[in-house]
CSV table of C-alpha atoms (C1' of nucleotides) in Angstrom, one decimal:
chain,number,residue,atom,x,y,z
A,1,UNK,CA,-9.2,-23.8,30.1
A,2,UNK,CA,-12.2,-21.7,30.4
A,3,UNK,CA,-15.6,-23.0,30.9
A,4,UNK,CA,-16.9,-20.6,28.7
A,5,UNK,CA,-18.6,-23.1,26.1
A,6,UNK,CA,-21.7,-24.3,25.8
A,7,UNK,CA,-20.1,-27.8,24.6
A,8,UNK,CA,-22.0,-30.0,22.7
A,9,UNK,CA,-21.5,-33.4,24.9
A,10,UNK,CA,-20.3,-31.9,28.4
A,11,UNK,CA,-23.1,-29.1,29.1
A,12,UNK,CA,-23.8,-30.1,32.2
A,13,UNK,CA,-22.2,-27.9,34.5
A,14,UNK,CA,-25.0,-27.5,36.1
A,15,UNK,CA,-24.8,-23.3,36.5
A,16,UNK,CA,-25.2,-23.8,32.6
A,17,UNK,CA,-28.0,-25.9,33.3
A,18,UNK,CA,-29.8,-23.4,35.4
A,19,UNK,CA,-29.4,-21.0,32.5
A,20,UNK,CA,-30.9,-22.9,29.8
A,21,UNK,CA,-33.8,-24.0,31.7
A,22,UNK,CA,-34.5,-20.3,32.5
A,23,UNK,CA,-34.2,-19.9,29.3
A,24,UNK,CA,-36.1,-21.9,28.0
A,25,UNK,CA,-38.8,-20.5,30.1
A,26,UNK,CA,-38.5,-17.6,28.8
A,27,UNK,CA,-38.7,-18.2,25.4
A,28,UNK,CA,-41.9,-20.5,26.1
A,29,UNK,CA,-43.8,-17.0,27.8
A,30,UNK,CA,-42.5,-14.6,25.8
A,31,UNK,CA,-40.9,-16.1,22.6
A,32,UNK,CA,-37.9,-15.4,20.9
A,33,UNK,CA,-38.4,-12.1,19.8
A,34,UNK,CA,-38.8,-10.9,22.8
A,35,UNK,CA,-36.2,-12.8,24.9
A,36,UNK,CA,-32.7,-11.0,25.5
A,37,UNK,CA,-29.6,-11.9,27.5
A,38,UNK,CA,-30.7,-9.0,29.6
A,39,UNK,CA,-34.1,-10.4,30.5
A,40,UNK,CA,-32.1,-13.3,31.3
A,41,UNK,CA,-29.7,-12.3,33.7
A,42,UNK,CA,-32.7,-10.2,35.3
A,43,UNK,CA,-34.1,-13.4,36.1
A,44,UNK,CA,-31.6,-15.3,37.6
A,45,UNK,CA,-30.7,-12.4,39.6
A,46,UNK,CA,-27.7,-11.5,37.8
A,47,UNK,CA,-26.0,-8.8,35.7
A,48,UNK,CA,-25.9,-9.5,32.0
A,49,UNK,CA,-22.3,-9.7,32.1
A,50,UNK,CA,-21.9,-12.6,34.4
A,51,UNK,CA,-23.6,-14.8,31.8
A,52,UNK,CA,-20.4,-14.8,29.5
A,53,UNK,CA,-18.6,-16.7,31.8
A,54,UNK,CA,-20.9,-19.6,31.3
A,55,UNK,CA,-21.7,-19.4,27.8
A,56,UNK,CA,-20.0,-18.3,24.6
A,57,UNK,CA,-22.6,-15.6,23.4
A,58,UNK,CA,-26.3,-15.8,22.5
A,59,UNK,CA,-26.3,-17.7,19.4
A,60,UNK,CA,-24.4,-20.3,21.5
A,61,UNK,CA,-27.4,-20.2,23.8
A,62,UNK,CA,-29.9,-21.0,21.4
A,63,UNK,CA,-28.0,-23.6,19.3
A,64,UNK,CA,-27.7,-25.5,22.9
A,65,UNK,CA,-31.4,-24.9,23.5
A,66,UNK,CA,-32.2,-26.3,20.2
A,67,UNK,CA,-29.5,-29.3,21.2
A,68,UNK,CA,-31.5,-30.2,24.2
A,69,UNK,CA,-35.0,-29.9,22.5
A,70,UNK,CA,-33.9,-32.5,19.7
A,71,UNK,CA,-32.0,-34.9,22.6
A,72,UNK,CA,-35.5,-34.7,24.5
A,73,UNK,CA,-36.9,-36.5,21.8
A,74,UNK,CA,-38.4,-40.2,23.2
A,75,UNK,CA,-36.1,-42.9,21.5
A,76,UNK,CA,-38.1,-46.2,21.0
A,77,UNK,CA,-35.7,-48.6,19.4
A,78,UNK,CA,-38.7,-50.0,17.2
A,79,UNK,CA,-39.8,-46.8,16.1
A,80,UNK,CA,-41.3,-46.3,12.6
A,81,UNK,CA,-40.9,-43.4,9.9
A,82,UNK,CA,-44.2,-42.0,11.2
A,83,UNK,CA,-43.0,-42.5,14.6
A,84,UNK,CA,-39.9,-40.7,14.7
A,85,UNK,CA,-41.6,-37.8,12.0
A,86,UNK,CA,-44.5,-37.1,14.8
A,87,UNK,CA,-42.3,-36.9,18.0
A,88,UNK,CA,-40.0,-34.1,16.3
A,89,UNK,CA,-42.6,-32.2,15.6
A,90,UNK,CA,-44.3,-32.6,19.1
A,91,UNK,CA,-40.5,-31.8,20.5
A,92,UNK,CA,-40.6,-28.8,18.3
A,93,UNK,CA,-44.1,-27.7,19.4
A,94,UNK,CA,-42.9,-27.9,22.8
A,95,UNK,CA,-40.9,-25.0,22.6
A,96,UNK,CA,-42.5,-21.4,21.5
A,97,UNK,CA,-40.3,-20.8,17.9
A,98,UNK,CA,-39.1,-24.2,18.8
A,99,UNK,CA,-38.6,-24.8,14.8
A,100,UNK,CA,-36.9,-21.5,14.4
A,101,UNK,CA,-34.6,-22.1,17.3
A,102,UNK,CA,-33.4,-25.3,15.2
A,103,UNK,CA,-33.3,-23.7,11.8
A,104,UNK,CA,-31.5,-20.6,13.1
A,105,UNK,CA,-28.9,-23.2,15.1
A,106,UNK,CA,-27.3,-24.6,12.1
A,107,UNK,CA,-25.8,-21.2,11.3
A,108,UNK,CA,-24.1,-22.2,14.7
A,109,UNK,CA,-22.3,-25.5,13.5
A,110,UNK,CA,-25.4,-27.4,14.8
A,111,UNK,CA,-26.3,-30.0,12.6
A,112,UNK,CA,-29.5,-32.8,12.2
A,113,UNK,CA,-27.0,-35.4,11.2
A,114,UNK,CA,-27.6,-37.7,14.5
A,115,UNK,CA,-31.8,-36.7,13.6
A,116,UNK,CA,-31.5,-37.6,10.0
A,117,UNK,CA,-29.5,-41.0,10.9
A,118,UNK,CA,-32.6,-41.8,13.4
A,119,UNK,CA,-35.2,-41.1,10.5
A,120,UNK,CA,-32.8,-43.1,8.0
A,121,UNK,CA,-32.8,-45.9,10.7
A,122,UNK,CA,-36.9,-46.1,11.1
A,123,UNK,CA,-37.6,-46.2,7.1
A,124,UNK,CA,-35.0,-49.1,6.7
A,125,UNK,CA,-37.0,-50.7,9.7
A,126,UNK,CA,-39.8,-50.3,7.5
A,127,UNK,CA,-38.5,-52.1,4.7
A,128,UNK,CA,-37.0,-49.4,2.7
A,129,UNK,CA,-33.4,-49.5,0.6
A,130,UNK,CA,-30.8,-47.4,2.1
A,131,UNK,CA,-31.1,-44.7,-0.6
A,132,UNK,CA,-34.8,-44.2,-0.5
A,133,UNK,CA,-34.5,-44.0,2.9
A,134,UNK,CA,-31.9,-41.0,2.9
A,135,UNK,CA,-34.2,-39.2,0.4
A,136,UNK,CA,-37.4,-39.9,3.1
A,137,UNK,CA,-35.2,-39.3,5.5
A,138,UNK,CA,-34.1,-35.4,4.3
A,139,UNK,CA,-37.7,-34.5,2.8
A,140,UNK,CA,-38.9,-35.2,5.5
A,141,UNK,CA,-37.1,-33.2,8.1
A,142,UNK,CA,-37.0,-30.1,5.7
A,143,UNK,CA,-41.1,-30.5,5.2
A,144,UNK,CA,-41.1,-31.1,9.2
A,145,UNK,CA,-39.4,-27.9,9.6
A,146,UNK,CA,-41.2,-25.9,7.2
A,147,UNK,CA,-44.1,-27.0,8.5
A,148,UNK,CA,-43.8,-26.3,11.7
A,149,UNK,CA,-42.3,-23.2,11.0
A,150,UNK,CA,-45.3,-21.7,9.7
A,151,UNK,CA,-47.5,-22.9,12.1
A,152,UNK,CA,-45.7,-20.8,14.7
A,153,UNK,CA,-45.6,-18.1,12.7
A,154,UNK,CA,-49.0,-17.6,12.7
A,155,UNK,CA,-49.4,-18.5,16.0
A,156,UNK,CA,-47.5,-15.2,16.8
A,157,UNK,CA,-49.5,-13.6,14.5
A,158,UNK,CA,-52.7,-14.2,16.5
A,159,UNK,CA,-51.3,-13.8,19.7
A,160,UNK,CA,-50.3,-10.0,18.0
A,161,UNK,CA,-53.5,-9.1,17.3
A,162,UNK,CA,-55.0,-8.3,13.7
A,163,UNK,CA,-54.3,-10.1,10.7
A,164,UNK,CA,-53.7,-7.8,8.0
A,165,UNK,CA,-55.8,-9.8,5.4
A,166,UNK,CA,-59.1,-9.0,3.8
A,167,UNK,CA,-61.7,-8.1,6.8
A,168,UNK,CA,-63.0,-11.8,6.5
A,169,UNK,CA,-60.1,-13.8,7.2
A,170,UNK,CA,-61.7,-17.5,6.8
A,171,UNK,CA,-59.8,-17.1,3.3
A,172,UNK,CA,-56.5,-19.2,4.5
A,173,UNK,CA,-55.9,-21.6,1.7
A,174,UNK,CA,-52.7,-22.9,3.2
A,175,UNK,CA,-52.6,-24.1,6.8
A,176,UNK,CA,-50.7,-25.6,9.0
A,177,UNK,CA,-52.5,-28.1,12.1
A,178,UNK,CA,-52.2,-31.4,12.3
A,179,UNK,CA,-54.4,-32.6,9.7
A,180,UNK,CA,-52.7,-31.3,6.9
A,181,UNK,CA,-49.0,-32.6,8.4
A,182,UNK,CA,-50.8,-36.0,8.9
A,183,UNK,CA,-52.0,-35.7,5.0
A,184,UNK,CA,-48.0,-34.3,3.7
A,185,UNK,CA,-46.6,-37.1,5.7
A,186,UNK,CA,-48.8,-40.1,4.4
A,187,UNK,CA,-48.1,-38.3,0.8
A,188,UNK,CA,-44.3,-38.3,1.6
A,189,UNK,CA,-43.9,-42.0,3.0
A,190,UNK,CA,-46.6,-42.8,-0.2
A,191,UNK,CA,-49.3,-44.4,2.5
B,1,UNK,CA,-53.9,9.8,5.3
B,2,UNK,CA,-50.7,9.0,6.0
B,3,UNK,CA,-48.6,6.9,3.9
B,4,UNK,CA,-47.0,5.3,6.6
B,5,UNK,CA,-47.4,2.2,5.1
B,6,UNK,CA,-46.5,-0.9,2.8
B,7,UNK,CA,-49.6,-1.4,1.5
B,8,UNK,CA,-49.5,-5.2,-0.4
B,9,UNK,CA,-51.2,-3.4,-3.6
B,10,UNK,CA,-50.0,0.3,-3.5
B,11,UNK,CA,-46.9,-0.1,-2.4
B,12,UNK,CA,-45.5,1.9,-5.6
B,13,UNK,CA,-45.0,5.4,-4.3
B,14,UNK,CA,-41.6,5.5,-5.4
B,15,UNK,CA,-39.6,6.7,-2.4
B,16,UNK,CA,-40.9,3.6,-1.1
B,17,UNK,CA,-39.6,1.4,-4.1
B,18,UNK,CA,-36.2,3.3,-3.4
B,19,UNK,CA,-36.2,2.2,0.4
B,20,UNK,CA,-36.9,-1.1,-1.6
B,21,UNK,CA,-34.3,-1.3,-3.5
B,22,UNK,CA,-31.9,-0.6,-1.2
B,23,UNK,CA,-33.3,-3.2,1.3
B,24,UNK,CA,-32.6,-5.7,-1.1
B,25,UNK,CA,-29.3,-4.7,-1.8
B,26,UNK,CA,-27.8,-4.2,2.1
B,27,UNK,CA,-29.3,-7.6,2.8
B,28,UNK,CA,-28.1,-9.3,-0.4
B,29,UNK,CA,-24.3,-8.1,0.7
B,30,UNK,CA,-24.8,-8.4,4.6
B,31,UNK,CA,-27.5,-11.1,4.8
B,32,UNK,CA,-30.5,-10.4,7.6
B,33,UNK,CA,-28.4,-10.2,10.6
B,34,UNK,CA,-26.3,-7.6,9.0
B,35,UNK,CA,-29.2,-5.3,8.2
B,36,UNK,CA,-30.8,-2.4,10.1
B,37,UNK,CA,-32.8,0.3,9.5
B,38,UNK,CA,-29.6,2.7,10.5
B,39,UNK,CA,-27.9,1.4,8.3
B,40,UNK,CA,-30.5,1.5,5.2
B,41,UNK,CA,-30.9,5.0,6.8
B,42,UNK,CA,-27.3,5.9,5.7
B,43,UNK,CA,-26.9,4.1,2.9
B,44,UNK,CA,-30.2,6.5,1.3
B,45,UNK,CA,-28.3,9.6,2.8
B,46,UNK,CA,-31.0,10.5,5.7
B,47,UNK,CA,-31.6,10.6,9.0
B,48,UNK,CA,-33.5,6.9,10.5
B,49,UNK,CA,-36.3,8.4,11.3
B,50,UNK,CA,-36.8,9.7,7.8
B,51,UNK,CA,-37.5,6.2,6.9
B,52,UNK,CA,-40.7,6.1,9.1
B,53,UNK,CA,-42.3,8.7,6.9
B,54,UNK,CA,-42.7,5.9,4.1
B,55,UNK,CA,-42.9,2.7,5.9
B,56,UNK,CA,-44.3,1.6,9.2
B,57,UNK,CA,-41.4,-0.3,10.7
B,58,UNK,CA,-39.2,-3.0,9.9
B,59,UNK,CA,-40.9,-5.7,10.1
B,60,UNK,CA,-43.9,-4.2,7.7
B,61,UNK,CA,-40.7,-3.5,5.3
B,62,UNK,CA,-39.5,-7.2,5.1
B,63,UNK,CA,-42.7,-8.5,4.6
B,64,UNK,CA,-43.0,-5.9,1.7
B,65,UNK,CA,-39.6,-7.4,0.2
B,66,UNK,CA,-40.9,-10.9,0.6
B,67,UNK,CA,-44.0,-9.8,-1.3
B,68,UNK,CA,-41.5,-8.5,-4.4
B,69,UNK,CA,-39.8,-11.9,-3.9
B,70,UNK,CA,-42.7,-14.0,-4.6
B,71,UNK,CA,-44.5,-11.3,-7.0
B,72,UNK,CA,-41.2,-12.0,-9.4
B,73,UNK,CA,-41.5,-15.3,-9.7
B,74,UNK,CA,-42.0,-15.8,-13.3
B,75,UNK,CA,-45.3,-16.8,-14.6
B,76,UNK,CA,-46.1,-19.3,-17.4
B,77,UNK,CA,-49.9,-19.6,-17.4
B,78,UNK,CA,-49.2,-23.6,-18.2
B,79,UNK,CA,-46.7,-24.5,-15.9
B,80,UNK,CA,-46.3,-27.9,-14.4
B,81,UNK,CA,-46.3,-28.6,-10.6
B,82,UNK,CA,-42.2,-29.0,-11.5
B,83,UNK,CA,-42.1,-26.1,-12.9
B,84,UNK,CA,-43.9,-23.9,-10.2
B,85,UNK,CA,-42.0,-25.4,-7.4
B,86,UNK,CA,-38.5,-25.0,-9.0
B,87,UNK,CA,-39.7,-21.5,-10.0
B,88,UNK,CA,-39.9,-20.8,-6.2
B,89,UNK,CA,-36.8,-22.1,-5.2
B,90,UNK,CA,-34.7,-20.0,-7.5
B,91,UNK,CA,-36.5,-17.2,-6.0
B,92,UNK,CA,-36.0,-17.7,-2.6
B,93,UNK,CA,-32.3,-18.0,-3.5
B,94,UNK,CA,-31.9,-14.7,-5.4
B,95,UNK,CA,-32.4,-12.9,-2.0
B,96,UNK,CA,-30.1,-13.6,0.7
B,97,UNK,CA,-31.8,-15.1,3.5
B,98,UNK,CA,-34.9,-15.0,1.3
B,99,UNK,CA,-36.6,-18.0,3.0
B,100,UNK,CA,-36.1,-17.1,6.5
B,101,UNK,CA,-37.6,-13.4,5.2
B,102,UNK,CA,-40.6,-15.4,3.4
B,103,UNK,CA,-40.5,-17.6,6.5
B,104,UNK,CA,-41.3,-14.8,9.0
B,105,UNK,CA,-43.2,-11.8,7.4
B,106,UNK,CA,-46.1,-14.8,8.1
B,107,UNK,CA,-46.3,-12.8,11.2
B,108,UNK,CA,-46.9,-10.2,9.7
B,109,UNK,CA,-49.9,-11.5,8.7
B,110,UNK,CA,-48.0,-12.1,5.3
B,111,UNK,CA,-49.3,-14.8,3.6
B,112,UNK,CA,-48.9,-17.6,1.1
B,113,UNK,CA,-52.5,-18.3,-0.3
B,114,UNK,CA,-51.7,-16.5,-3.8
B,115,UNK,CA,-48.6,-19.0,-3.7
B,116,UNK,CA,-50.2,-22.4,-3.1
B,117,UNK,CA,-53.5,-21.1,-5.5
B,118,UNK,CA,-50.6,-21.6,-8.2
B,119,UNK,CA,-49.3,-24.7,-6.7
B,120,UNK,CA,-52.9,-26.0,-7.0
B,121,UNK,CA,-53.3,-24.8,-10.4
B,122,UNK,CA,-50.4,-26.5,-11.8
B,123,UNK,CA,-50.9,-29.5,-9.9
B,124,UNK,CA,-54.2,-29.7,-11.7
B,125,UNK,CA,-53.0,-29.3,-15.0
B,126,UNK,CA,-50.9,-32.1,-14.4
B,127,UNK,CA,-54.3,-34.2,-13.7
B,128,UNK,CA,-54.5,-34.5,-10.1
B,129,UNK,CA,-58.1,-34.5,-8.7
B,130,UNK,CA,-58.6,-31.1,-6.0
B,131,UNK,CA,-57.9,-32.7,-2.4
B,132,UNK,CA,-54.6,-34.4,-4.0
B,133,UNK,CA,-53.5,-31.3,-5.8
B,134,UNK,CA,-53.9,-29.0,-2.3
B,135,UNK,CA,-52.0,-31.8,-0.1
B,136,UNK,CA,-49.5,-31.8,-2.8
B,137,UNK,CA,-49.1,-27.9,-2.7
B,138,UNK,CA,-49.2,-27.2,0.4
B,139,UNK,CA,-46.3,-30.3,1.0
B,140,UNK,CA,-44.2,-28.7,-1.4
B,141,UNK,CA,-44.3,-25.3,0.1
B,142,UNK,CA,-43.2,-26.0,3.5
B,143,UNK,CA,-40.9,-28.9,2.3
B,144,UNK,CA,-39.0,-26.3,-0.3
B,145,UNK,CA,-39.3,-23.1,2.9
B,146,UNK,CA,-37.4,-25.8,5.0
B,147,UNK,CA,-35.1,-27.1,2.6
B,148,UNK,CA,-34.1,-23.5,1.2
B,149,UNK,CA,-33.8,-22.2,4.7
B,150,UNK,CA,-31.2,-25.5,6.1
B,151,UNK,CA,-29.2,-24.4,2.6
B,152,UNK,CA,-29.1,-20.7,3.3
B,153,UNK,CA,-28.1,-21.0,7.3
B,154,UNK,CA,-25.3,-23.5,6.1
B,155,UNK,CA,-24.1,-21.3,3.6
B,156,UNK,CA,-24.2,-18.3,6.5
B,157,UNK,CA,-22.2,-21.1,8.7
B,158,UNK,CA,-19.3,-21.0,5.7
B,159,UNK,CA,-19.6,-17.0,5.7
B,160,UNK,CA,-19.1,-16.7,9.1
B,161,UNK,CA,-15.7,-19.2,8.9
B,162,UNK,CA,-15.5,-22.3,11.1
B,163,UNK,CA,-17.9,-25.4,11.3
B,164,UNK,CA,-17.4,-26.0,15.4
B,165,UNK,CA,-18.0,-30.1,14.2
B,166,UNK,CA,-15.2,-32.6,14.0
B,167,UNK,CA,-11.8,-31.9,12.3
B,168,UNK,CA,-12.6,-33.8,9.1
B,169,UNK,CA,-15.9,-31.9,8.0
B,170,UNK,CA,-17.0,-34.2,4.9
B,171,UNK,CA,-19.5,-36.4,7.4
B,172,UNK,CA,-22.8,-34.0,6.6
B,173,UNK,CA,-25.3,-36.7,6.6
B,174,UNK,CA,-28.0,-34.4,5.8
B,175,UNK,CA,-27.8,-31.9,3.0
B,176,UNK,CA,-30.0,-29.1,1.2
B,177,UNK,CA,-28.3,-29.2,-2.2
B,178,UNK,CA,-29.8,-28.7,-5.5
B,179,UNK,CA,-29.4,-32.8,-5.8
B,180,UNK,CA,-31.3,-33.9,-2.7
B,181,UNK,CA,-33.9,-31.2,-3.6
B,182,UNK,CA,-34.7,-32.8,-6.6
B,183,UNK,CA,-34.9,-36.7,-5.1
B,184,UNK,CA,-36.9,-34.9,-3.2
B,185,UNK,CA,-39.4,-33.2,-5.5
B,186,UNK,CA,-39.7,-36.0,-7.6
B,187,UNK,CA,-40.5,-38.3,-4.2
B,188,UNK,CA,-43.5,-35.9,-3.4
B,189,UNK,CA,-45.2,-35.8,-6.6
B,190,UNK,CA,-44.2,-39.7,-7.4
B,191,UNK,CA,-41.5,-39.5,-9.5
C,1,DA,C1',-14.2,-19.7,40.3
C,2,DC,C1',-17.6,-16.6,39.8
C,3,DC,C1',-19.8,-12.1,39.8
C,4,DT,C1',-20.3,-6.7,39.7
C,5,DG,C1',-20.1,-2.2,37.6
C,6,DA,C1',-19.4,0.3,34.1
C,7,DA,C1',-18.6,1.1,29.7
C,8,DC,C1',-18.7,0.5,24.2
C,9,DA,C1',-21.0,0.3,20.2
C,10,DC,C1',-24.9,-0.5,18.6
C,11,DC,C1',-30.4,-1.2,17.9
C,12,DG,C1',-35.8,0.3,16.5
C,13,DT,C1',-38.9,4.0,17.0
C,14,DT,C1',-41.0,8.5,18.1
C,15,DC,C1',-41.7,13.3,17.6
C,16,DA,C1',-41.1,18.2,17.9
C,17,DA,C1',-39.3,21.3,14.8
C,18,DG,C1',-37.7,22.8,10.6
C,19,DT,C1',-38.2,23.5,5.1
D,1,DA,C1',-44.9,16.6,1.9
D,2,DC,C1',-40.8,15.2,3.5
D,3,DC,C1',-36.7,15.4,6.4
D,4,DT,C1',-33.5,16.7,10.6
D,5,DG,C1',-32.0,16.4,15.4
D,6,DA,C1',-32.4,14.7,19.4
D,7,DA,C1',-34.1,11.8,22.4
D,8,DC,C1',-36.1,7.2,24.7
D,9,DA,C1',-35.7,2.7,25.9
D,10,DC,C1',-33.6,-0.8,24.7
D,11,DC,C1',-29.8,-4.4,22.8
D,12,DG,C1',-25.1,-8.0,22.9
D,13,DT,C1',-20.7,-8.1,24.6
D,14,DT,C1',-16.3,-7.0,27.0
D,15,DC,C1',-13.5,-6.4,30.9
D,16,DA,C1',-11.2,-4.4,34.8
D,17,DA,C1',-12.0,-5.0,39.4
D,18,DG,C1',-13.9,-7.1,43.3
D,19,DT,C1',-14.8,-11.6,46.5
DNA sequence: ACCTGAACACCGTTCAAGT
DNA sequence: ACCTGAACACCGTTCAAGT
C-alpha cells in the first residue's frame, strides 16, 4: 500500500506534515495564484517529483490544506450560532484565499458536512427546531463563504495595484469588512 | 491606441465579441479548468498570440464574460427583491463555472456595485427603509455567490466521477439545491 | 522507503516579422 | 490593422533509476 494519499483522518505522517505546513506558508506570502508544486519542492529542498510520493496530486494538496484550516477551528462545546459563524470566518481569514481553498476543495470530495452539523448543533443550543436550524445552518455557511470570498478578492486586487474603476474609487457600494458580515449575520439569525 | 483591451463599455468591436463567444462556449463544454487561451486560440483557427491583439490577457477576458453574465440578466423595471435574486441565480447557472468566474474577475477590479444598486432598488420597492434594503442586498449577493459556487464545484465533483467519501454517498448533510436555496431566500428577507 | 533526473505534454504571454 | 512563427519562462505529473 502506497502512502501516496493525503487521507482524510491519518495525515499525519509527518513528511506530509512538513509539506503542508510549507505550504501553507506559501500560500499565506504569495497566495494561491502564485503558489506551484514547483515553488514547493524548491523550498523544501526537493525536486518536484519527489512530492508525489507523499501526496496524490495538487488538488489533493489543497483539499487537505482546506481540511486542516476547518479542523483548526476552536470547538467550545457551549458555542452559539454567532459563535461558531465568527470563528470560520476568522479560520478562513487566517489563510490568504483561505475561502477559495475551501470552495475549490469540494470539487475534491471534501465536504462541510462535520461544519454544517457544528452550526446545526449551536442554533438548536439556541433554542431553535431542528429544521430551522439546518436552513440557518446552510445559509449561513454559503453567505460565510461568499462573503469572505469577496473580501479576498479584493484584497488581491489592492495588493495588484490599480483598480480599474472610475478615477475616484470611494464609489464601492458593496463591501465586504466586518461590519457589514456582523449586519448579514444578525439579519440571518433575525437579531 | 491600441485596442488591447476589454473595455467594460466598448467592448463591442466584434472580433472581440467573437473571442466572446467562443469563451463561453469552450468553458460551457469544458468548465474553467478545461479552458485556455491555446485552446480558444484553436478553436478561432489562429495562432495564441493572435488573441492578444484584441484582449489584454486572460484574466481581463473572464472578467469581460462575467460582465456579459450579469449584463443579461433580464430586467423588469418593477421587480421584487425575489425576483432580482432568483434572476441572478439562473444566470450564474447558465455559464459553467459562472460563480467562481463572477467570483474572481473581483480581482480584476470587476465589480458588483451595478448588481447590489438593483438589489437595493427592488428591496425598496418592496418597502424596506435604505440601511435595511443595502444589508439585505448585499446578504443576498454573497449568500447566492456561495451557494451557486458549493452547487457548481459538486456538480464538477460528479463530472469528474468518484466522491472519495464513504461507500454509501446519500449522507450530504449540507446541500446547494434549488430547495435549500429557496428556505434560504425566504429566511433572509423574512419569509 | 524515499529521492533524483529527465522527460512529456502542456500553460500564458511577448514580439519581431510578415501581409 | 491583424496575424504568424517562434520563442521565453513557466506549469503538473510520471517514472525509470538510484540509494
Amino acid at each position: 500500500m502506497s502512502s501516496a494519499q493525503v487521507s482524510p483522518s491519518v495525515a499525519g505522517s509527518e513528511s506530509v506534515t512538513r509539506i503542508l505546513d510549507e505550504a501553507v506558508e506559501l500560500i499565506n506570502a504569495h497566495g494561491l495564484a502564485g503558489f506551484s508544486m514547483r515553488a514547493l519542492a524548491k523550498a523544501l529542498g526537493q525536486q518536484p517529483g519527489a512530492l508525489y510520493w507523499h501526496i496524490r496530486d495538487k488538488q489533493t494538496l489543497l483539499a487537505a490544506v482546506a481540511q486542516r484550516l476547518l479542523a483548526s477551528i476552536p470547538h467550545d462545546p457551549e458555542e452559539s450560532l454567532l459563535d461558531v459563524v465568527t470563528a470560520f470566518r476568522v479560520q478562513l481569514r487566517e489563510l490568504t484565499d483561505g475561502a477559495e481553498i475551501v470552495l475549490s476543495s469540494i470539487a475534491m470530495g471534501f465536504n462541510l458536512d462535520q461544519l454544517h452539523a457544528r452550526f446545526v448543533a449551536a442554533a438548536e443550543r439556541d433554542g431553535r427546531e431542528l429544521n430551522e436550524a439546518r436552513t440557518l445552518a446552510t445559509t449561513l455557511v454559503h453567505h460565510c463563504l461568499g462573503h469572505v470570498m469577496h473580501e479576498q478578492q479584493c484584497a488581491q486586487t489592492r495588493r495588484l495595484g490599480l483598480h480599474q474603476g472610475a478615477g475616484d474609487s470611494a464609489s464601492v457600494a458593496i463591501t465586504a469588512d466586518d461590519e457589514t458580515f456582523q449586519q448579514s449575520v444578525r439579519l440571518i439569525c433575525g437579531t
